[in-house]
Amino acid sequence: MMLRFRDKSSADKIINRLAQMKLDMTLMHVCGTHQDTIIRYGLDNLLEEVGIDIRQGPGCPVCVTTTAEIELARTLAKRGKIVVTYGDMLRVPAASGSLQDARSEGAKVRIVYSITDAVKLAKQTEDEVVFVAIGFETTAPSTAITVLSNPPSNFSVLSCHRYLPPALEALLSMGELKIQGIIEPGHVSAIIGTKPYQKISEKYRLPQVVAGFEPLDVLMAVYMIARQILSSKHVVENEYRRTVREEGNKRALEVLSIVFEPKESRWRGFPTIPDSKMQLKDEFDSFDAEKKHADDLREVSEVQFPEPEGCGCDRVLRGLMDPQECQLFGKACTPSSPIGPCMVSMEGSCNIEFKYRRTNR
Amino acid sequence: MASEPKNRPETSAFSEMCLAIPGKITEINNNLACVDFGDGTKREVDVSLVDARVGQYILVHAGFAIEILDEDTAKETLRLWDEILNMR
């Protein structure tokens, strides 16, 4: 059945419809997996031919993680903690190198697929284990439920988890980019549901459609936005009903609200965004790596680290620049020697662009 | 010629951050399910965030089921699309 979500003749029909609508519009999406679908199937080219520009915003958790956060993780690694994280984080360059560099200098840095592997590791050692927790609402419930399930006392979490909707608000309030609609990420929405997007549609009069990750899901979402524009509507619609419920995943939302509270935070490419980071609540201090290991982090916790010179990730993350417009793309910056996180992460626009179209246009 | 990036065995489809992969539950013990991803890959998945039963498809992200896939709704979506796309 899933193959039908890739059906070529349906895709052609949607493109024909969009051509007849003659809309000149710019849309944003905020998910690396959407970007992968769009570039892998060449949907951006098909849409461009019918006047629709589609670009990725700040939807890559590794990419929006700041240099300062990576420096915290590196510092903990260099101070003898076992630092554990997801694979995409390993090679992101920070001010003094990546976590991988720290590892090659002898620090203990481990990659896991799931936080449960980090807990298993903590049970097998006397050493302190710090899990660098990256991700939006899709990933954060697994961290929350782990914290609630009595992990060993040598385990702690460096929370880099973020709430996605505040970033959408921040981006729109900056007003740099004129967009006519947003395609919302299906797997964040599986957790948060469709309601958190409603005030954005009302305030900015923007159509939004929650979409799945097959090519037809994305094209259908574009078509649904186009239909809204033609009928002067601006509401939140759900294309991905086979997974996303209006109210989201209640149990996941509940564990998030028990464990985390919102805190203002910087995002790469953005100024401070209010209520955008998930901070462990006070009662979980003993699992909060920033508090537990405050002495180790004192020297780096307040430092403002410069972003890599010439790196366009900040503008790419705000949807203002295409990867190939960056002066470093494919020359100084490649997946094997990345300068910015967008070239490292499999959800980064630059990495995806390089993977499917590595030559300069 | 520029050298290819080295294979990174630590990263695979399973480490993509926001990607969730559908799989079918073949067994559940407490909060742990055995999930078949259809290509010969079977993995242990924590199902404590969902009310899942054996035989259901779940979306798996970073070792946790984040939602149950509704097959009936998927079929309904496809039917609705056919209707919309064949309208004149």
Coordinates of C-alpha atoms in Angstrom, one line a residue:
Chain A
M1 CA 0.0 0.0 0.0
M2 CA 2.8 2.4 0.9
L3 CA 4.0 2.4 -2.7
R4 CA 0.8 4.1 -3.7
F5 CA 2.1 7.2 -1.8
R6 CA 4.7 7.3 -4.5
D7 CA 2.5 6.9 -7.5
K8 CA 3.8 8.8 -10.5
S9 CA 0.5 9.4 -12.3
S10 CA -1.0 11.0 -9.2
A11 CA 2.0 13.2 -8.8
D12 CA 1.6 14.4 -12.4
K13 CA -2.1 15.1 -11.8
I14 CA -1.2 17.3 -8.8
I15 CA 1.5 19.2 -10.7
N16 CA -1.0 19.8 -13.5
R17 CA -3.5 21.1 -11.1
L18 CA -1.0 23.4 -9.5
A19 CA 0.0 24.6 -13.0
Q20 CA -3.6 25.6 -13.7
M21 CA -3.8 27.5 -10.4
K22 CA -0.9 29.8 -11.6
L23 CA 0.2 30.6 -8.1
D24 CA 3.5 32.3 -7.6
M25 CA 4.4 31.3 -4.0
T26 CA 7.1 30.5 -1.6
L27 CA 6.5 27.7 1.0
M28 CA 8.6 26.6 3.9
H29 CA 8.9 23.3 5.6
V30 CA 10.9 22.5 8.7
C31 CA 12.0 18.9 8.5
G32 CA 15.1 17.2 7.2
T33 CA 13.1 14.2 6.2
H34 CA 10.8 16.4 4.1
Q35 CA 13.9 17.9 2.5
D36 CA 15.3 14.5 1.7
T37 CA 12.0 13.5 0.0
I38 CA 11.9 16.8 -1.9
I39 CA 15.5 16.6 -3.2
R40 CA 15.6 12.8 -3.7
Y41 CA 12.5 12.8 -5.9
G42 CA 13.3 16.2 -7.5
L43 CA 10.0 17.7 -6.3
D44 CA 11.6 21.2 -6.0
N45 CA 12.3 21.2 -9.7
L46 CA 8.7 20.0 -10.6
L47 CA 7.3 22.7 -8.3
E48 CA 9.6 25.4 -9.5
E49 CA 8.2 24.9 -13.0
V50 CA 4.7 25.7 -11.8
G51 CA 5.9 28.8 -9.9
I52 CA 6.3 27.3 -6.4
D53 CA 9.5 27.7 -4.4
I54 CA 9.9 25.4 -1.5
R55 CA 12.6 25.7 1.2
Q56 CA 13.8 24.2 4.4
G57 CA 13.7 26.4 7.6
P58 CA 15.1 25.5 11.0
G59 CA 14.0 21.9 10.9
C60 CA 17.2 20.0 11.6
P61 CA 17.8 19.4 15.3
V62 CA 21.5 18.9 15.0
C63 CA 21.8 22.0 12.8
V64 CA 20.1 24.4 15.3
T65 CA 22.2 23.1 18.2
T66 CA 24.6 25.8 19.0
T67 CA 28.4 25.7 19.1
A68 CA 28.1 26.6 22.8
E69 CA 26.1 23.4 23.5
I70 CA 28.7 21.2 21.6
E71 CA 31.4 22.9 23.6
L72 CA 29.7 21.8 26.8
A73 CA 29.6 18.2 25.5
R74 CA 33.2 18.4 24.5
T75 CA 34.3 19.8 27.8
L76 CA 32.5 17.0 29.7
A77 CA 34.2 14.5 27.4
K78 CA 37.6 16.0 28.0
R79 CA 36.9 16.0 31.8
G80 CA 36.6 12.2 31.7
K81 CA 32.9 11.7 31.4
I82 CA 31.6 9.1 28.9
V83 CA 29.7 11.3 26.4
V84 CA 27.0 9.5 24.5
T85 CA 24.9 10.9 21.6
Y86 CA 23.2 10.2 18.3
G87 CA 25.5 9.7 15.3
D88 CA 24.7 12.9 13.5
M89 CA 26.3 15.0 16.3
L90 CA 29.7 13.4 16.2
R91 CA 31.2 15.4 13.4
V92 CA 29.7 18.8 13.9
P93 CA 32.6 21.2 14.3
A94 CA 32.5 23.5 17.3
A95 CA 34.9 26.2 18.3
S96 CA 37.7 23.9 19.3
G97 CA 36.9 20.8 17.2
S98 CA 34.1 18.2 17.1
L99 CA 33.2 15.4 19.5
Q100 CA 34.9 13.1 17.1
D101 CA 38.1 15.1 17.4
A102 CA 37.8 14.9 21.2
R103 CA 37.4 11.1 20.8
S104 CA 40.6 10.8 18.7
E105 CA 42.4 12.8 21.4
G106 CA 41.4 10.0 23.9
A107 CA 38.1 11.2 25.2
K108 CA 35.3 8.7 25.7
V109 CA 32.6 9.5 23.1
R110 CA 30.0 6.9 22.2
I111 CA 27.3 6.8 19.6
V112 CA 24.0 5.2 20.3
Y113 CA 20.8 4.6 18.3
S114 CA 18.6 5.1 21.4
I115 CA 18.8 6.6 24.9
T116 CA 18.1 3.1 26.3
D117 CA 21.6 2.1 25.0
A118 CA 23.1 5.0 27.0
V119 CA 21.4 3.8 30.1
K120 CA 22.6 0.2 29.5
L121 CA 26.1 1.6 29.2
A122 CA 25.8 3.5 32.5
K123 CA 24.7 0.3 34.3
Q124 CA 27.9 -1.4 33.1
T125 CA 30.3 1.3 34.4
E126 CA 31.3 3.3 37.4
D127 CA 32.1 6.3 35.3
E128 CA 29.8 9.2 34.8
V129 CA 27.7 8.9 31.6
V130 CA 26.3 12.0 30.0
F131 CA 23.7 11.6 27.2
V132 CA 23.7 14.6 24.8
A133 CA 19.9 14.8 24.1
I134 CA 19.2 16.3 20.7
G135 CA 15.9 16.6 18.9
F136 CA 12.5 18.2 18.8
E137 CA 9.3 16.9 20.3
T138 CA 9.7 13.7 18.3
T139 CA 12.7 12.6 20.3
A140 CA 12.3 14.3 23.6
P141 CA 9.6 11.9 25.0
S142 CA 12.1 9.1 24.9
T143 CA 14.4 11.2 27.1
A144 CA 11.6 12.2 29.4
I145 CA 10.4 8.6 30.0
T146 CA 13.9 7.5 30.6
V147 CA 14.5 10.1 33.3
L148 CA 11.2 9.0 34.9
S149 CA 12.2 5.3 34.9
N150 CA 14.9 5.5 37.6
P151 CA 18.1 5.4 35.6
P152 CA 21.4 4.8 37.5
S153 CA 22.8 7.6 39.5
N154 CA 25.9 7.9 37.2
F155 CA 23.6 8.8 34.3
S156 CA 22.7 12.4 33.3
V157 CA 21.3 14.3 30.4
L158 CA 22.6 17.4 28.6
S159 CA 19.3 18.6 27.2
C160 CA 19.5 20.2 23.9
H161 CA 15.9 19.3 23.2
R162 CA 13.8 22.1 21.7
Y163 CA 10.2 22.9 21.0
L164 CA 9.5 23.5 17.3
P165 CA 6.6 26.0 17.3
P166 CA 8.5 28.8 19.1
A167 CA 11.0 28.7 16.2
L168 CA 8.3 29.1 13.6
E169 CA 6.9 32.1 15.5
A170 CA 10.5 33.6 15.8
L171 CA 11.1 33.1 12.1
L172 CA 7.8 34.7 11.1
S173 CA 8.2 37.6 13.5
M174 CA 11.6 38.4 12.0
G175 CA 9.8 39.0 8.7
E176 CA 12.9 38.4 6.6
L177 CA 11.3 35.7 4.5
K178 CA 8.0 36.1 2.8
I179 CA 6.2 32.8 2.7
Q180 CA 2.6 31.9 1.8
G181 CA 2.3 28.7 3.7
I182 CA 4.1 26.1 5.9
I183 CA 4.4 22.4 5.5
E184 CA 4.6 21.1 9.1
P185 CA 6.6 18.0 10.1
G186 CA 4.7 14.8 10.4
H187 CA 6.7 13.2 13.2
V188 CA 6.9 16.3 15.5
S189 CA 3.2 16.6 14.9
A190 CA 2.6 12.9 15.8
I191 CA 3.5 14.0 19.3
I192 CA 2.2 17.6 19.5
G193 CA -0.9 17.2 17.3
T194 CA -2.2 20.0 15.1
K195 CA -3.4 22.5 17.7
P196 CA -0.1 24.2 18.5
Y197 CA 0.0 25.5 14.9
Q198 CA -3.4 27.2 15.0
K199 CA -2.3 30.5 16.6
I200 CA 0.4 30.9 13.9
S201 CA -2.2 30.5 11.1
E202 CA -4.4 33.1 12.8
K203 CA -1.7 35.6 13.7
Y204 CA 0.1 35.5 10.3
R205 CA -2.9 34.5 8.2
L206 CA -0.9 31.5 6.9
P207 CA -2.1 28.2 5.6
Q208 CA -0.4 25.2 7.3
V209 CA -0.6 21.6 6.4
V210 CA 0.9 18.7 8.5
A211 CA 2.4 16.3 6.0
G212 CA 3.9 12.8 5.8
F213 CA 7.1 11.9 4.1
E214 CA 6.3 10.1 0.9
P215 CA 6.5 12.2 -2.3
L216 CA 2.7 12.3 -2.7
D217 CA 2.3 13.4 0.9
V218 CA 4.5 16.5 0.2
L219 CA 2.8 17.3 -3.2
M220 CA -0.6 16.9 -1.7
A221 CA 0.3 19.2 1.2
V222 CA 1.4 21.8 -1.4
Y223 CA -1.9 21.3 -3.2
M224 CA -3.9 21.7 0.0
I225 CA -2.0 25.0 0.8
A226 CA -2.7 26.2 -2.8
R227 CA -6.4 25.4 -2.4
Q228 CA -6.5 27.4 0.8
I229 CA -4.8 30.4 -0.8
L230 CA -7.2 30.4 -3.7
S231 CA -10.2 30.4 -1.3
S232 CA -8.6 33.0 1.0
K233 CA -8.4 30.5 3.9
H234 CA -5.6 30.2 6.5
V235 CA -6.1 27.2 8.6
V236 CA -4.2 24.1 9.8
E237 CA -5.0 21.0 7.8
N238 CA -3.7 17.5 8.4
E239 CA -2.6 15.5 5.3
Y240 CA -0.9 12.9 7.5
R241 CA -4.0 11.5 9.2
R242 CA -2.8 8.0 9.1
T243 CA -0.4 8.9 11.8
V244 CA -1.1 12.4 13.3
R245 CA -4.1 12.9 15.6
E246 CA -5.5 16.3 16.3
E247 CA -4.6 16.0 20.0
G248 CA -1.2 14.4 19.3
N249 CA 0.2 11.6 21.5
K250 CA -1.2 12.4 24.9
R251 CA 1.0 10.1 26.9
A252 CA 4.1 11.5 25.2
L253 CA 2.9 15.1 25.9
E254 CA 2.3 14.1 29.5
V255 CA 5.8 12.8 30.1
L256 CA 7.3 15.9 28.4
S257 CA 5.3 18.2 30.7
I258 CA 6.3 16.2 33.8
V259 CA 10.0 16.3 33.1
F260 CA 10.7 19.5 31.1
E261 CA 9.9 23.1 31.3
P262 CA 10.4 25.7 28.6
K263 CA 13.3 28.1 28.8
E264 CA 14.6 30.7 26.5
S265 CA 17.4 29.6 24.3
R266 CA 19.6 30.5 21.4
W267 CA 19.3 28.5 18.2
R268 CA 22.0 28.5 15.5
G269 CA 21.1 31.2 13.1
F270 CA 18.6 32.8 15.4
P271 CA 18.6 35.3 18.3
T272 CA 17.3 34.0 21.6
I273 CA 13.9 32.4 21.2
P274 CA 11.6 32.6 24.3
D275 CA 10.3 29.3 25.7
S276 CA 12.0 27.2 23.1
K277 CA 14.3 24.8 25.0
M278 CA 13.4 21.9 27.1
Q279 CA 15.1 22.2 30.5
L280 CA 14.8 19.5 33.1
K281 CA 12.7 20.6 36.0
D282 CA 14.3 21.2 39.4
E283 CA 13.2 17.9 40.8
F284 CA 15.3 16.2 38.2
D285 CA 18.5 18.1 39.0
S286 CA 20.4 14.9 39.8
F287 CA 20.0 13.9 36.1
D288 CA 20.7 17.4 34.7
A289 CA 24.3 17.3 33.4
E290 CA 24.6 21.0 33.4
K291 CA 23.8 21.2 37.1
K292 CA 25.4 17.9 38.2
H293 CA 28.7 18.8 36.4
A294 CA 28.5 22.6 36.9
D295 CA 32.1 22.7 38.3
D296 CA 33.4 21.1 35.1
L297 CA 31.5 23.5 32.9
R298 CA 32.1 26.7 34.7
E299 CA 34.8 27.9 32.2
V300 CA 32.6 27.3 29.1
S301 CA 29.1 27.9 30.2
E302 CA 28.9 31.6 29.7
V303 CA 31.3 31.9 26.7
Q304 CA 29.9 33.2 23.4
F305 CA 31.5 31.1 20.7
P306 CA 31.9 32.5 17.2
E307 CA 30.2 30.6 14.3
P308 CA 32.6 29.1 11.7
E309 CA 33.9 31.8 9.3
G310 CA 32.1 32.1 6.0
C311 CA 29.6 29.4 7.0
G312 CA 26.1 30.1 5.6
C313 CA 24.3 27.7 8.0
D314 CA 22.6 30.7 9.7
R315 CA 21.0 31.9 6.5
V316 CA 20.2 28.4 5.3
L317 CA 18.4 27.7 8.6
R318 CA 16.3 30.9 8.2
G319 CA 15.4 29.8 4.6
L320 CA 17.2 32.8 3.1
M321 CA 19.9 30.9 1.2
D322 CA 20.0 27.8 -0.8
P323 CA 23.0 25.5 0.1
Q324 CA 24.5 26.0 -3.4
E325 CA 24.6 29.7 -2.8
C326 CA 27.0 29.3 0.0
Q327 CA 30.6 30.2 -1.0
L328 CA 31.9 27.1 0.9
F329 CA 29.4 24.5 -0.5
G330 CA 31.1 21.6 -2.2
K331 CA 34.5 23.4 -2.0
A332 CA 35.8 24.0 1.5
C333 CA 32.7 22.4 3.0
T334 CA 31.8 18.8 2.1
P335 CA 30.4 15.9 4.1
S336 CA 33.9 14.5 4.5
S337 CA 35.3 17.8 5.8
P338 CA 32.3 19.8 7.0
I339 CA 32.5 23.3 8.2
G340 CA 28.9 23.8 9.3
P341 CA 26.3 21.4 10.8
C342 CA 24.0 21.6 7.8
M343 CA 26.7 19.7 5.9
V344 CA 27.1 17.1 8.6
S345 CA 23.6 16.1 9.6
M346 CA 21.6 13.8 7.4
E347 CA 18.8 16.2 8.0
G348 CA 20.8 19.3 7.0
S349 CA 20.0 21.0 3.7
C350 CA 23.6 21.1 2.6
N351 CA 24.2 17.4 3.3
I352 CA 21.1 16.4 1.4
E353 CA 21.9 18.7 -1.5
F354 CA 25.4 17.3 -1.7
K355 CA 24.2 13.7 -1.5
Y356 CA 21.8 14.0 -4.4
R357 CA 23.4 16.8 -6.5
R358 CA 27.0 17.2 -5.6
T359 CA 28.0 19.2 -8.6
N360 CA 27.6 23.0 -8.7
R361 CA 24.8 24.1 -10.9
Chain B
M1 CA 39.5 13.2 -7.4
A2 CA 38.2 14.0 -4.0
S3 CA 38.0 11.0 -1.7
E4 CA 34.7 9.7 -0.8
P5 CA 33.6 10.2 2.8
K6 CA 34.5 7.1 4.8
N7 CA 31.6 4.8 5.6
R8 CA 30.2 5.6 8.9
P9 CA 28.9 2.4 10.4
E10 CA 27.5 4.3 13.3
T11 CA 25.1 6.1 11.2
S12 CA 22.3 4.5 9.2
A13 CA 18.6 5.1 8.5
F14 CA 18.2 4.2 12.2
S15 CA 20.2 7.3 13.3
E16 CA 18.3 9.9 11.3
M17 CA 16.9 12.2 13.9
C18 CA 13.3 13.0 13.0
L19 CA 12.8 10.0 10.7
A20 CA 10.5 7.5 12.1
I21 CA 10.3 4.0 10.5
P22 CA 7.1 1.9 10.4
G23 CA 7.4 -1.6 11.6
K24 CA 5.0 -4.4 12.6
I25 CA 4.8 -5.7 16.2
T26 CA 5.3 -9.4 16.4
E27 CA 5.6 -9.8 20.2
I28 CA 5.3 -7.6 23.4
N29 CA 6.8 -8.2 26.8
N30 CA 6.0 -5.5 29.3
N31 CA 7.2 -2.3 27.6
L32 CA 9.4 -4.0 25.0
A33 CA 8.1 -5.1 21.7
C34 CA 9.8 -7.1 19.0
V35 CA 9.3 -5.2 15.7
D36 CA 9.7 -6.4 12.2
F37 CA 10.8 -3.7 9.8
G38 CA 10.1 -5.9 6.8
D39 CA 13.5 -6.1 5.3
G40 CA 14.7 -8.8 7.6
T41 CA 15.5 -6.3 10.3
K42 CA 14.0 -7.1 13.7
R43 CA 14.6 -4.8 16.6
E44 CA 13.5 -4.4 20.2
V45 CA 11.4 -1.3 20.6
D46 CA 10.1 0.5 23.7
V47 CA 6.4 0.8 23.4
S48 CA 5.7 2.6 26.7
L49 CA 4.5 5.8 24.9
V50 CA 1.7 4.1 22.9
D51 CA -1.1 1.6 23.5
A52 CA 0.1 -0.9 20.9
R53 CA -1.0 -4.5 20.3
V54 CA 0.7 -7.4 18.5
G55 CA 0.0 -7.2 14.7
Q56 CA -0.2 -3.4 14.6
Y57 CA 2.1 -1.1 12.7
I58 CA 4.0 1.5 14.8
L59 CA 6.2 4.4 13.9
V60 CA 9.6 3.9 15.5
H61 CA 11.9 6.7 16.3
A62 CA 15.2 6.3 18.2
G63 CA 14.1 3.0 19.7
F64 CA 10.7 4.2 20.9
A65 CA 7.3 3.8 19.2
I66 CA 5.9 7.3 18.9
E67 CA 2.5 6.5 17.3
I68 CA 0.4 3.7 15.9
L69 CA -0.1 3.7 12.1
D70 CA -3.8 3.5 11.2
E71 CA -4.1 1.3 8.1
D72 CA -7.8 2.2 7.7
T73 CA -7.1 5.9 7.6
A74 CA -4.2 5.3 5.2
K75 CA -6.6 3.6 2.8
E76 CA -9.2 6.3 3.3
T77 CA -6.6 9.0 2.5
L78 CA -5.7 7.2 -0.8
R79 CA -9.4 6.9 -1.7
L80 CA -10.0 10.6 -1.0
W81 CA -7.0 11.6 -3.1
D82 CA -8.3 9.5 -6.0
E83 CA -11.6 11.3 -5.6
I84 CA -10.0 14.8 -5.5
L85 CA -7.5 14.1 -8.4
N86 CA -10.2 12.6 -10.7
M87 CA -12.6 15.4 -10.1
R88 CA -12.9 17.8 -13.0

